[in-house]
Amino acid sequence: MTEAFVAGWPIAHSLSPKLHGFWLERSRIDGRYSPVAVTPEEFPAFLRGLPAGRFAGGNVTIPHKEAAFALCDETDAAARAIGAVNTLEVRGGRVLGSNTDAHGFSANLDALAPRWRNVAAALVIGAGGAARAVVHALQTAGIGRIVIVNRTFERAQRLAGHFGSRTEAHPMEQAGRLLAQCGLVVNTTSVGMGKDGGAPVSLENAAPGTIVNDLVYVPLQTLLLAEASARGLPAVDGLGMLLHQAAPGFEKWFGVRPDVDAETRNHVLAELARRQAAS
Ligand code: ATR
């Protein structure tokens, strides 16, 4: 049996075991994908011990993505650009690290709002780990102007400085004005998450057709997306990126590329609804 894992701290809330478990069952693969709770102190020994263990690879999530990047024997171009690894593969006694978050972001928009590749400018709200993956994806797609706003302006400046010439940083207060110039808006912050979430920006100044993508998926319909829909703007929720980032890992470990289709989405949606009812 082929085994893979998702390692994080804490790990109980990860949806990945449900997602990969569904794909394993649907593909009739003799495999297992298990959550593993690993503390930051334990993580280096966990990763270095993988070649001697039973796993073909796995995912790493918060707070281990940067540590994983530093510990892998080899990393892919996306991981190096982003400075973080979310997917591990054990091969020939070595640990190979990749980052599929940017792919997840792009593949989801390709499926739901393919016009995104033609926008002249994109507004990224937030400057944390998720923003790094999004900015890398936007750069890779050739978006000409990547506008970053963040509550802590210095962090936005650091992010823009890291990615270079086609990126620019602005204070959060400028978001409304800048929005009018952008055909795509992406919320990478946690604003809007949970029961009492607000919206990170008002969409008042958005031009017709502006694509609004929120990476938050609990709730699925955030205040930002509700406002987008009310204004007739294409609204893309955060679940799709989660589903798409998982597909390359599954293929590495289990040898089959899973389809990110309606059945997959509905399976994970049912799990989210079950958890909401239980909370
Ligand atoms: P992730 O890896 O998920 O991106 P992170 O690195 O902790 O997580 O980044 C969280 C992002 O959400 C940051 O851009 C953060 O803004 P700061 O850099 O100012 O901390 C943003 N964020 C979190 N809570 C926020 C809030 N209440 N208002 C505005 N921005 C918020």
PDB file of C-alpha atoms and ligand atoms in Angstrom:
ATOM      1  CA  MET A   1       0.000   0.000   0.000  1.00  0.00           C
ATOM      2  CA  THR A   2       1.247   3.496  -0.863  1.00  0.00           C
ATOM      3  CA  GLU A   3       1.036   5.969   1.989  1.00  0.00           C
ATOM      4  CA  ALA A   4       1.097   9.767   2.125  1.00  0.00           C
ATOM      5  CA  PHE A   5       0.502  12.291   4.893  1.00  0.00           C
ATOM      6  CA  VAL A   6      -0.316  15.863   5.726  1.00  0.00           C
ATOM      7  CA  ALA A   7       1.893  17.243   8.503  1.00  0.00           C
ATOM      8  CA  GLY A   8       0.932  20.349  10.455  1.00  0.00           C
ATOM      9  CA  TRP A   9       0.477  21.743  13.939  1.00  0.00           C
ATOM     10  CA  PRO A  10      -2.387  21.617  14.721  1.00  0.00           C
ATOM     11  CA  ILE A  11      -3.671  19.266  12.021  1.00  0.00           C
ATOM     12  CA  ALA A  12      -7.155  18.136  13.120  1.00  0.00           C
ATOM     13  CA  HIS A  13      -8.979  20.682  10.924  1.00  0.00           C
ATOM     14  CA  SER A  14      -7.213  19.863   7.667  1.00  0.00           C
ATOM     15  CA  LEU A  15      -9.596  18.952   4.831  1.00  0.00           C
ATOM     16  CA  SER A  16      -6.820  17.223   2.875  1.00  0.00           C
ATOM     17  CA  PRO A  17      -7.423  13.718   4.316  1.00  0.00           C
ATOM     18  CA  LYS A  18     -11.067  13.870   3.177  1.00  0.00           C
ATOM     19  CA  LEU A  19     -10.057  15.105  -0.269  1.00  0.00           C
ATOM     20  CA  HIS A  20      -7.275  12.582  -0.911  1.00  0.00           C
ATOM     21  CA  GLY A  21      -9.325   9.816   0.717  1.00  0.00           C
ATOM     22  CA  PHE A  22     -12.121  10.546  -1.760  1.00  0.00           C
ATOM     23  CA  TRP A  23      -9.750  10.442  -4.742  1.00  0.00           C
ATOM     24  CA  LEU A  24      -8.146   7.210  -3.515  1.00  0.00           C
ATOM     25  CA  GLU A  25     -11.522   5.532  -3.205  1.00  0.00           C
ATOM     26  CA  ARG A  26     -12.810   6.837  -6.528  1.00  0.00           C
ATOM     27  CA  SER A  27      -9.638   5.692  -8.342  1.00  0.00           C
ATOM     28  CA  ARG A  28      -9.701   2.326  -6.497  1.00  0.00           C
ATOM     29  CA  ILE A  29      -6.100   2.820  -5.399  1.00  0.00           C
ATOM     30  CA  ASP A  30      -4.661   0.789  -2.549  1.00  0.00           C
ATOM     31  CA  GLY A  31      -3.396   3.834  -0.698  1.00  0.00           C
ATOM     32  CA  ARG A  32      -3.754   5.846   2.450  1.00  0.00           C
ATOM     33  CA  TYR A  33      -3.433   9.572   3.233  1.00  0.00           C
ATOM     34  CA  SER A  34      -3.190  10.381   6.945  1.00  0.00           C
ATOM     35  CA  PRO A  35      -2.963  13.506   9.078  1.00  0.00           C
ATOM     36  CA  VAL A  36       0.188  13.648  11.226  1.00  0.00           C
ATOM     37  CA  ALA A  37       0.544  16.149  14.066  1.00  0.00           C
ATOM     38  CA  VAL A  38       4.152  17.370  14.090  1.00  0.00           C
ATOM     39  CA  THR A  39       5.348  20.200  16.339  1.00  0.00           C
ATOM     40  CA  PRO A  40       7.799  22.789  15.006  1.00  0.00           C
ATOM     41  CA  GLU A  41      10.477  21.250  17.279  1.00  0.00           C
ATOM     42  CA  GLU A  42       9.882  17.785  15.833  1.00  0.00           C
ATOM     43  CA  PHE A  43       9.589  18.853  12.203  1.00  0.00           C
ATOM     44  CA  PRO A  44      13.281  18.762  11.120  1.00  0.00           C
ATOM     45  CA  ALA A  45      13.708  15.177  12.397  1.00  0.00           C
ATOM     46  CA  PHE A  46      10.355  14.216  10.847  1.00  0.00           C
ATOM     47  CA  LEU A  47      11.370  15.462   7.405  1.00  0.00           C
ATOM     48  CA  ARG A  48      14.922  14.105   7.491  1.00  0.00           C
ATOM     49  CA  GLY A  49      13.583  10.746   8.661  1.00  0.00           C
ATOM     50  CA  LEU A  50      11.194  10.350   5.714  1.00  0.00           C
ATOM     51  CA  PRO A  51      13.538   8.317   3.426  1.00  0.00           C
ATOM     52  CA  ALA A  52      13.847   5.649   6.143  1.00  0.00           C
ATOM     53  CA  GLY A  53      10.099   5.553   6.775  1.00  0.00           C
ATOM     54  CA  ARG A  54       6.947   4.231   5.095  1.00  0.00           C
ATOM     55  CA  PHE A  55       5.672   7.334   3.297  1.00  0.00           C
ATOM     56  CA  ALA A  56       5.960   8.036  -0.448  1.00  0.00           C
ATOM     57  CA  GLY A  57       5.556  11.702   0.418  1.00  0.00           C
ATOM     58  CA  GLY A  58       3.014  14.130   1.715  1.00  0.00           C
ATOM     59  CA  ASN A  59       1.841  17.662   2.247  1.00  0.00           C
ATOM     60  CA  VAL A  60       3.117  20.130   4.792  1.00  0.00           C
ATOM     61  CA  THR A  61       0.929  22.899   6.064  1.00  0.00           C
ATOM     62  CA  ILE A  62       0.980  25.655   8.683  1.00  0.00           C
ATOM     63  CA  PRO A  63       3.441  26.288  10.328  1.00  0.00           C
ATOM     64  CA  HIS A  64       5.958  24.067   8.498  1.00  0.00           C
ATOM     65  CA  LYS A  65       6.060  25.354   4.909  1.00  0.00           C
ATOM     66  CA  GLU A  66       9.131  27.581   5.292  1.00  0.00           C
ATOM     67  CA  ALA A  67      11.012  25.009   7.413  1.00  0.00           C
ATOM     68  CA  ALA A  68      10.279  22.348   4.794  1.00  0.00           C
ATOM     69  CA  PHE A  69      11.757  24.592   2.124  1.00  0.00           C
ATOM     70  CA  ALA A  70      14.984  24.918   4.100  1.00  0.00           C
ATOM     71  CA  LEU A  71      15.246  21.165   4.827  1.00  0.00           C
ATOM     72  CA  CYS A  72      14.552  19.553   1.428  1.00  0.00           C
ATOM     73  CA  ASP A  73      17.366  18.035  -0.665  1.00  0.00           C
ATOM     74  CA  GLU A  74      15.906  19.607  -3.790  1.00  0.00           C
ATOM     75  CA  THR A  75      13.163  22.154  -4.506  1.00  0.00           C
ATOM     76  CA  ASP A  76      11.243  23.176  -7.626  1.00  0.00           C
ATOM     77  CA  ALA A  77      11.217  26.645  -9.181  1.00  0.00           C
ATOM     78  CA  ALA A  78       7.864  27.618  -7.617  1.00  0.00           C
ATOM     79  CA  ALA A  79       9.064  26.660  -4.128  1.00  0.00           C
ATOM     80  CA  ARG A  80      12.217  28.725  -4.606  1.00  0.00           C
ATOM     81  CA  ALA A  81      10.271  31.772  -5.820  1.00  0.00           C
ATOM     82  CA  ILE A  82       7.769  31.517  -2.976  1.00  0.00           C
ATOM     83  CA  GLY A  83      10.258  30.429  -0.298  1.00  0.00           C
ATOM     84  CA  ALA A  84       7.965  27.668   0.944  1.00  0.00           C
ATOM     85  CA  VAL A  85       7.216  24.000   0.234  1.00  0.00           C
ATOM     86  CA  ASN A  86       3.791  22.368   0.548  1.00  0.00           C
ATOM     87  CA  THR A  87       4.422  19.040  -1.199  1.00  0.00           C
ATOM     88  CA  LEU A  88       7.113  16.451  -0.450  1.00  0.00           C
ATOM     89  CA  GLU A  89       8.152  13.424  -2.461  1.00  0.00           C
ATOM     90  CA  VAL A  90      10.574  10.781  -1.223  1.00  0.00           C
ATOM     91  CA  ARG A  91      12.678   9.470  -4.088  1.00  0.00           C
ATOM     92  CA  GLY A  92      15.960   7.558  -4.039  1.00  0.00           C
ATOM     93  CA  GLY A  93      16.659   8.376  -0.404  1.00  0.00           C
ATOM     94  CA  ARG A  94      16.118  12.089  -1.016  1.00  0.00           C
ATOM     95  CA  VAL A  95      13.311  14.479  -0.120  1.00  0.00           C
ATOM     96  CA  LEU A  96      12.080  16.608  -3.024  1.00  0.00           C
ATOM     97  CA  GLY A  97      10.008  19.675  -2.198  1.00  0.00           C
ATOM     98  CA  SER A  98       7.616  21.537  -4.441  1.00  0.00           C
ATOM     99  CA  ASN A  99       5.047  24.270  -4.046  1.00  0.00           C
ATOM    100  CA  THR A 100       1.670  23.701  -5.716  1.00  0.00           C
ATOM    101  CA  ASP A 101      -0.179  26.675  -4.178  1.00  0.00           C
ATOM    102  CA  ALA A 102       0.486  28.975  -7.137  1.00  0.00           C
ATOM    103  CA  HIS A 103      -0.623  26.203  -9.502  1.00  0.00           C
ATOM    104  CA  GLY A 104      -3.780  25.749  -7.399  1.00  0.00           C
ATOM    105  CA  PHE A 105      -4.554  29.441  -7.654  1.00  0.00           C
ATOM    106  CA  SER A 106      -4.024  29.599 -11.438  1.00  0.00           C
ATOM    107  CA  ALA A 107      -5.759  26.317 -12.259  1.00  0.00           C
ATOM    108  CA  ASN A 108      -8.840  27.337 -10.271  1.00  0.00           C
ATOM    109  CA  LEU A 109      -9.125  30.686 -12.054  1.00  0.00           C
ATOM    110  CA  ASP A 110      -8.454  28.975 -15.411  1.00  0.00           C
ATOM    111  CA  ALA A 111     -11.470  26.772 -14.704  1.00  0.00           C
ATOM    112  CA  LEU A 112     -13.841  29.427 -13.357  1.00  0.00           C
ATOM    113  CA  ALA A 113     -12.752  32.804 -14.781  1.00  0.00           C
ATOM    114  CA  PRO A 114     -10.251  32.193 -17.622  1.00  0.00           C
ATOM    115  CA  ARG A 115     -10.288  35.887 -18.578  1.00  0.00           C
ATOM    116  CA  TRP A 116      -8.039  36.494 -15.548  1.00  0.00           C
ATOM    117  CA  ARG A 117      -4.966  35.896 -17.692  1.00  0.00           C
ATOM    118  CA  ASN A 118      -5.813  38.954 -19.814  1.00  0.00           C
ATOM    119  CA  VAL A 119      -6.200  41.567 -17.080  1.00  0.00           C
ATOM    120  CA  ALA A 120      -3.795  44.509 -17.246  1.00  0.00           C
ATOM    121  CA  ALA A 121      -3.490  44.785 -13.459  1.00  0.00           C
ATOM    122  CA  ALA A 122      -4.326  42.713 -10.384  1.00  0.00           C
ATOM    123  CA  LEU A 123      -4.891  43.826  -6.785  1.00  0.00           C
ATOM    124  CA  VAL A 124      -3.524  41.503  -4.080  1.00  0.00           C
ATOM    125  CA  ILE A 125      -4.805  42.171  -0.563  1.00  0.00           C
ATOM    126  CA  GLY A 126      -2.401  40.854   2.070  1.00  0.00           C
ATOM    127  CA  ALA A 127       1.318  40.157   2.228  1.00  0.00           C
ATOM    128  CA  GLY A 128       1.683  36.818   4.053  1.00  0.00           C
ATOM    129  CA  GLY A 129       2.493  33.317   2.832  1.00  0.00           C
ATOM    130  CA  ALA A 130      -0.634  32.967   0.704  1.00  0.00           C
ATOM    131  CA  ALA A 131       0.069  36.328  -0.955  1.00  0.00           C
ATOM    132  CA  ARG A 132       3.555  35.124  -1.945  1.00  0.00           C
ATOM    133  CA  ALA A 133       2.066  32.172  -3.840  1.00  0.00           C
ATOM    134  CA  VAL A 134      -0.524  34.410  -5.514  1.00  0.00           C
ATOM    135  CA  VAL A 135       2.027  37.039  -6.577  1.00  0.00           C
ATOM    136  CA  HIS A 136       4.236  34.291  -8.021  1.00  0.00           C
ATOM    137  CA  ALA A 137       1.273  32.895  -9.966  1.00  0.00           C
ATOM    138  CA  LEU A 138       0.386  36.359 -11.291  1.00  0.00           C
ATOM    139  CA  GLN A 139       3.980  36.959 -12.371  1.00  0.00           C
ATOM    140  CA  THR A 140       4.196  33.566 -14.041  1.00  0.00           C
ATOM    141  CA  ALA A 141       0.963  34.334 -15.921  1.00  0.00           C
ATOM    142  CA  GLY A 142       2.574  37.541 -17.203  1.00  0.00           C
ATOM    143  CA  ILE A 143       0.188  39.985 -15.523  1.00  0.00           C
ATOM    144  CA  GLY A 144       1.699  43.398 -16.271  1.00  0.00           C
ATOM    145  CA  ARG A 145       0.987  45.172 -12.992  1.00  0.00           C
ATOM    146  CA  ILE A 146       0.648  43.519  -9.575  1.00  0.00           C
ATOM    147  CA  VAL A 147      -0.613  45.916  -6.910  1.00  0.00           C
ATOM    148  CA  ILE A 148      -0.147  44.783  -3.293  1.00  0.00           C
ATOM    149  CA  VAL A 149      -1.927  46.394  -0.328  1.00  0.00           C
ATOM    150  CA  ASN A 150      -1.612  45.269   3.266  1.00  0.00           C
ATOM    151  CA  ARG A 151      -2.590  46.390   6.767  1.00  0.00           C
ATOM    152  CA  THR A 152       1.107  46.489   7.650  1.00  0.00           C
ATOM    153  CA  PHE A 153       2.513  48.529   4.780  1.00  0.00           C
ATOM    154  CA  GLU A 154       6.154  47.494   5.395  1.00  0.00           C
ATOM    155  CA  ARG A 155       5.220  43.867   4.759  1.00  0.00           C
ATOM    156  CA  ALA A 156       3.662  44.820   1.416  1.00  0.00           C
ATOM    157  CA  GLN A 157       6.854  46.671   0.551  1.00  0.00           C
ATOM    158  CA  ARG A 158       8.971  43.654   1.449  1.00  0.00           C
ATOM    159  CA  LEU A 159       6.811  41.378  -0.703  1.00  0.00           C
ATOM    160  CA  ALA A 160       6.963  43.754  -3.682  1.00  0.00           C
ATOM    161  CA  GLY A 161      10.716  44.094  -3.174  1.00  0.00           C
ATOM    162  CA  HIS A 162      11.135  40.317  -3.223  1.00  0.00           C
ATOM    163  CA  PHE A 163       9.246  39.841  -6.505  1.00  0.00           C
ATOM    164  CA  GLY A 164      10.546  42.909  -8.332  1.00  0.00           C
ATOM    165  CA  SER A 165       9.671  45.222 -11.145  1.00  0.00           C
ATOM    166  CA  ARG A 166       6.060  44.504 -12.099  1.00  0.00           C
ATOM    167  CA  THR A 167       4.925  44.626  -8.454  1.00  0.00           C
ATOM    168  CA  GLU A 168       4.113  47.697  -6.365  1.00  0.00           C
ATOM    169  CA  ALA A 169       3.178  48.201  -2.703  1.00  0.00           C
ATOM    170  CA  HIS A 170       0.610  50.639  -1.326  1.00  0.00           C
ATOM    171  CA  PRO A 171      -0.970  51.309   2.059  1.00  0.00           C
ATOM    172  CA  MET A 172      -4.343  49.629   2.649  1.00  0.00           C
ATOM    173  CA  GLU A 173      -6.114  53.023   2.581  1.00  0.00           C
ATOM    174  CA  GLN A 174      -5.344  53.234  -1.148  1.00  0.00           C
ATOM    175  CA  ALA A 175      -7.158  49.982  -1.957  1.00  0.00           C
ATOM    176  CA  GLY A 176     -10.432  51.616  -3.036  1.00  0.00           C
ATOM    177  CA  ARG A 177      -8.714  53.948  -5.495  1.00  0.00           C
ATOM    178  CA  LEU A 178      -6.409  51.239  -6.895  1.00  0.00           C
ATOM    179  CA  LEU A 179      -9.264  48.783  -7.262  1.00  0.00           C
ATOM    180  CA  ALA A 180     -10.704  50.844 -10.104  1.00  0.00           C
ATOM    181  CA  GLN A 181      -7.549  50.089 -12.149  1.00  0.00           C
ATOM    182  CA  CYS A 182      -7.522  46.325 -11.578  1.00  0.00           C
ATOM    183  CA  GLY A 183      -9.409  43.595 -13.467  1.00  0.00           C
ATOM    184  CA  LEU A 184      -8.733  41.011 -10.761  1.00  0.00           C
ATOM    185  CA  VAL A 185      -8.901  41.311  -6.954  1.00  0.00           C
ATOM    186  CA  VAL A 186      -7.580  38.580  -4.670  1.00  0.00           C
ATOM    187  CA  ASN A 187      -8.066  38.499  -0.905  1.00  0.00           C
ATOM    188  CA  THR A 188      -5.204  36.538   0.673  1.00  0.00           C
ATOM    189  CA  THR A 189      -5.831  37.787   4.225  1.00  0.00           C
ATOM    190  CA  SER A 190      -7.856  36.013   6.871  1.00  0.00           C
ATOM    191  CA  VAL A 191     -10.380  38.873   6.933  1.00  0.00           C
ATOM    192  CA  GLY A 192     -13.806  37.368   6.306  1.00  0.00           C
ATOM    193  CA  MET A 193     -12.970  34.033   7.914  1.00  0.00           C
ATOM    194  CA  GLY A 194     -15.272  32.535  10.528  1.00  0.00           C
ATOM    195  CA  LYS A 195     -18.516  33.792  11.949  1.00  0.00           C
ATOM    196  CA  ASP A 196     -17.836  37.489  12.453  1.00  0.00           C
ATOM    197  CA  GLY A 197     -15.680  38.204   9.388  1.00  0.00           C
ATOM    198  CA  GLY A 198     -15.960  41.561   7.628  1.00  0.00           C
ATOM    199  CA  ALA A 199     -14.691  42.394   4.150  1.00  0.00           C
ATOM    200  CA  PRO A 200     -11.060  43.454   3.541  1.00  0.00           C
ATOM    201  CA  VAL A 201     -12.083  46.166   1.029  1.00  0.00           C
ATOM    202  CA  SER A 202     -15.228  47.733  -0.395  1.00  0.00           C
ATOM    203  CA  LEU A 203     -15.873  46.957  -4.059  1.00  0.00           C
ATOM    204  CA  GLU A 204     -17.558  50.297  -4.635  1.00  0.00           C
ATOM    205  CA  ASN A 205     -14.960  51.421  -7.193  1.00  0.00           C
ATOM    206  CA  ALA A 206     -14.620  48.101  -9.042  1.00  0.00           C
ATOM    207  CA  ALA A 207     -14.991  48.344 -12.821  1.00  0.00           C
ATOM    208  CA  PRO A 208     -17.645  46.142 -14.476  1.00  0.00           C
ATOM    209  CA  GLY A 209     -16.335  42.605 -15.012  1.00  0.00           C
ATOM    210  CA  THR A 210     -13.682  42.779 -12.279  1.00  0.00           C
ATOM    211  CA  ILE A 211     -13.004  39.200 -11.124  1.00  0.00           C
ATOM    212  CA  VAL A 212     -13.135  38.842  -7.333  1.00  0.00           C
ATOM    213  CA  ASN A 213     -11.341  35.851  -5.783  1.00  0.00           C
ATOM    214  CA  ASP A 214     -11.379  35.239  -2.028  1.00  0.00           C
ATOM    215  CA  LEU A 215      -8.973  32.570  -0.742  1.00  0.00           C
ATOM    216  CA  VAL A 216     -11.050  32.232   2.434  1.00  0.00           C
ATOM    217  CA  TYR A 217     -13.373  29.198   2.206  1.00  0.00           C
ATOM    218  CA  VAL A 218     -14.952  29.126   5.678  1.00  0.00           C
ATOM    219  CA  PRO A 219     -17.489  30.494   5.063  1.00  0.00           C
ATOM    220  CA  LEU A 220     -17.564  29.732   1.361  1.00  0.00           C
ATOM    221  CA  GLN A 221     -19.625  32.835   0.654  1.00  0.00           C
ATOM    222  CA  THR A 222     -17.658  35.610   2.370  1.00  0.00           C
ATOM    223  CA  LEU A 223     -18.910  39.159   2.714  1.00  0.00           C
ATOM    224  CA  LEU A 224     -16.483  40.168  -0.064  1.00  0.00           C
ATOM    225  CA  LEU A 225     -17.917  37.566  -2.462  1.00  0.00           C
ATOM    226  CA  ALA A 226     -21.487  38.460  -1.491  1.00  0.00           C
ATOM    227  CA  GLU A 227     -20.748  42.076  -2.378  1.00  0.00           C
ATOM    228  CA  ALA A 228     -19.158  40.983  -5.668  1.00  0.00           C
ATOM    229  CA  SER A 229     -22.238  38.966  -6.611  1.00  0.00           C
ATOM    230  CA  ALA A 230     -24.561  41.802  -5.584  1.00  0.00           C
ATOM    231  CA  ARG A 231     -22.628  44.096  -7.932  1.00  0.00           C
ATOM    232  CA  GLY A 232     -22.764  41.561 -10.773  1.00  0.00           C
ATOM    233  CA  LEU A 233     -19.015  40.810 -10.627  1.00  0.00           C
ATOM    234  CA  PRO A 234     -17.649  37.284 -11.203  1.00  0.00           C
ATOM    235  CA  ALA A 235     -16.999  35.825  -7.726  1.00  0.00           C
ATOM    236  CA  VAL A 236     -14.592  32.910  -7.194  1.00  0.00           C
ATOM    237  CA  ASP A 237     -14.486  31.237  -3.785  1.00  0.00           C
ATOM    238  CA  GLY A 238     -11.455  29.782  -1.983  1.00  0.00           C
ATOM    239  CA  LEU A 239     -12.294  26.090  -2.110  1.00  0.00           C
ATOM    240  CA  GLY A 240     -11.161  25.621  -5.704  1.00  0.00           C
ATOM    241  CA  MET A 241      -7.557  26.620  -4.969  1.00  0.00           C
ATOM    242  CA  LEU A 242      -7.451  24.060  -2.148  1.00  0.00           C
ATOM    243  CA  LEU A 243      -8.700  21.318  -4.477  1.00  0.00           C
ATOM    244  CA  HIS A 244      -6.380  22.213  -7.352  1.00  0.00           C
ATOM    245  CA  GLN A 245      -3.231  22.529  -5.213  1.00  0.00           C
ATOM    246  CA  ALA A 246      -3.780  18.961  -4.031  1.00  0.00           C
ATOM    247  CA  ALA A 247      -3.885  17.279  -7.459  1.00  0.00           C
ATOM    248  CA  PRO A 248      -0.132  17.354  -8.324  1.00  0.00           C
ATOM    249  CA  GLY A 249       0.818  15.755  -4.984  1.00  0.00           C
ATOM    250  CA  PHE A 250      -1.712  12.972  -5.417  1.00  0.00           C
ATOM    251  CA  GLU A 251      -0.241  12.251  -8.853  1.00  0.00           C
ATOM    252  CA  LYS A 252       3.344  12.173  -7.490  1.00  0.00           C
ATOM    253  CA  TRP A 253       2.533   9.656  -4.738  1.00  0.00           C
ATOM    254  CA  PHE A 254      -0.224   7.531  -6.237  1.00  0.00           C
ATOM    255  CA  GLY A 255       0.579   7.761  -9.952  1.00  0.00           C
ATOM    256  CA  VAL A 256      -2.790   9.017 -11.191  1.00  0.00           C
ATOM    257  CA  ARG A 257      -3.789  12.619 -11.892  1.00  0.00           C
ATOM    258  CA  PRO A 258      -7.146  13.129 -10.123  1.00  0.00           C
ATOM    259  CA  ASP A 259      -9.903  15.189 -11.746  1.00  0.00           C
ATOM    260  CA  VAL A 260     -10.909  18.311  -9.849  1.00  0.00           C
ATOM    261  CA  ASP A 261     -14.564  18.087 -10.814  1.00  0.00           C
ATOM    262  CA  ALA A 262     -18.008  18.815  -9.387  1.00  0.00           C
ATOM    263  CA  GLU A 263     -18.098  15.451  -7.602  1.00  0.00           C
ATOM    264  CA  THR A 264     -14.839  16.264  -5.806  1.00  0.00           C
ATOM    265  CA  ARG A 265     -16.031  19.725  -4.849  1.00  0.00           C
ATOM    266  CA  ASN A 266     -19.375  18.403  -3.595  1.00  0.00           C
ATOM    267  CA  HIS A 267     -17.654  15.767  -1.476  1.00  0.00           C
ATOM    268  CA  VAL A 268     -15.515  18.379   0.294  1.00  0.00           C
ATOM    269  CA  LEU A 269     -18.467  20.784   0.538  1.00  0.00           C
ATOM    270  CA  ALA A 270     -20.468  18.085   2.328  1.00  0.00           C
ATOM    271  CA  GLU A 271     -17.625  17.674   4.833  1.00  0.00           C
ATOM    272  CA  LEU A 272     -17.505  21.449   5.401  1.00  0.00           C
ATOM    273  CA  ALA A 273     -21.280  21.499   5.979  1.00  0.00           C
ATOM    274  CA  ARG A 274     -21.020  18.555   8.391  1.00  0.00           C
ATOM    275  CA  ARG A 275     -18.351  20.400  10.398  1.00  0.00           C
ATOM    276  CA  GLN A 276     -20.349  23.609  10.432  1.00  0.00           C
ATOM    277  CA  ALA A 277     -23.395  21.769  11.762  1.00  0.00           C
ATOM    278  CA  ALA A 278     -21.252  20.163  14.487  1.00  0.00           C
ATOM    279  CA  SER A 279     -19.655  23.441  15.598  1.00  0.00           C
TER     280      SER A 279
HETATM  281  P1  ATR B   1      -0.985  33.330   5.350  1.00  0.00           P
HETATM  282  O1  ATR B   1       0.195  32.431   5.303  1.00  0.00           O
HETATM  283  O2  ATR B   1      -2.301  32.598   5.418  1.00  0.00           O
HETATM  284  O3  ATR B   1      -0.979  34.365   4.288  1.00  0.00           O
HETATM  285  P2  ATR B   1       0.030  35.199   7.326  1.00  0.00           P
HETATM  286  O4  ATR B   1       1.384  35.058   6.774  1.00  0.00           O
HETATM  287  O5  ATR B   1      -0.152  35.202   8.807  1.00  0.00           O
HETATM  288  O6  ATR B   1      -0.916  34.035   6.790  1.00  0.00           O
HETATM  289  O7  ATR B   1      -0.641  36.519   6.702  1.00  0.00           O
HETATM  290  C1  ATR B   1      -1.895  36.956   7.083  1.00  0.00           C
HETATM  291  C2  ATR B   1      -2.292  38.155   6.234  1.00  0.00           C
HETATM  292  O8  ATR B   1      -3.612  38.573   6.652  1.00  0.00           O
HETATM  293  C3  ATR B   1      -1.403  39.364   6.407  1.00  0.00           C
HETATM  294  O9  ATR B   1      -1.383  40.106   5.206  1.00  0.00           O
HETATM  295  C4  ATR B   1      -2.115  40.134   7.510  1.00  0.00           C
HETATM  296  O10 ATR B   1      -1.814  41.509   7.577  1.00  0.00           O
HETATM  297  P3  ATR B   1      -0.549  42.035   8.440  1.00  0.00           P
HETATM  298  O11 ATR B   1       0.659  41.764   7.607  1.00  0.00           O
HETATM  299  O12 ATR B   1      -0.810  43.473   8.645  1.00  0.00           O
HETATM  300  O13 ATR B   1      -0.565  41.231   9.724  1.00  0.00           O
HETATM  301  C5  ATR B   1      -3.547  39.928   7.101  1.00  0.00           C
HETATM  302  N1  ATR B   1      -4.504  40.144   8.193  1.00  0.00           N
HETATM  303  C6  ATR B   1      -4.778  39.298   9.207  1.00  0.00           C
HETATM  304  N2  ATR B   1      -5.734  39.825  10.015  1.00  0.00           N
HETATM  305  C7  ATR B   1      -6.068  41.036   9.477  1.00  0.00           C
HETATM  306  C8  ATR B   1      -7.006  42.064   9.813  1.00  0.00           C
HETATM  307  N3  ATR B   1      -7.788  41.950  10.891  1.00  0.00           N
HETATM  308  N4  ATR B   1      -7.075  43.163   9.020  1.00  0.00           N
HETATM  309  C9  ATR B   1      -6.298  43.280   7.918  1.00  0.00           C
HETATM  310  N5  ATR B   1      -5.393  42.349   7.550  1.00  0.00           N
HETATM  311  C10 ATR B   1      -5.280  41.231   8.299  1.00  0.00           C
END
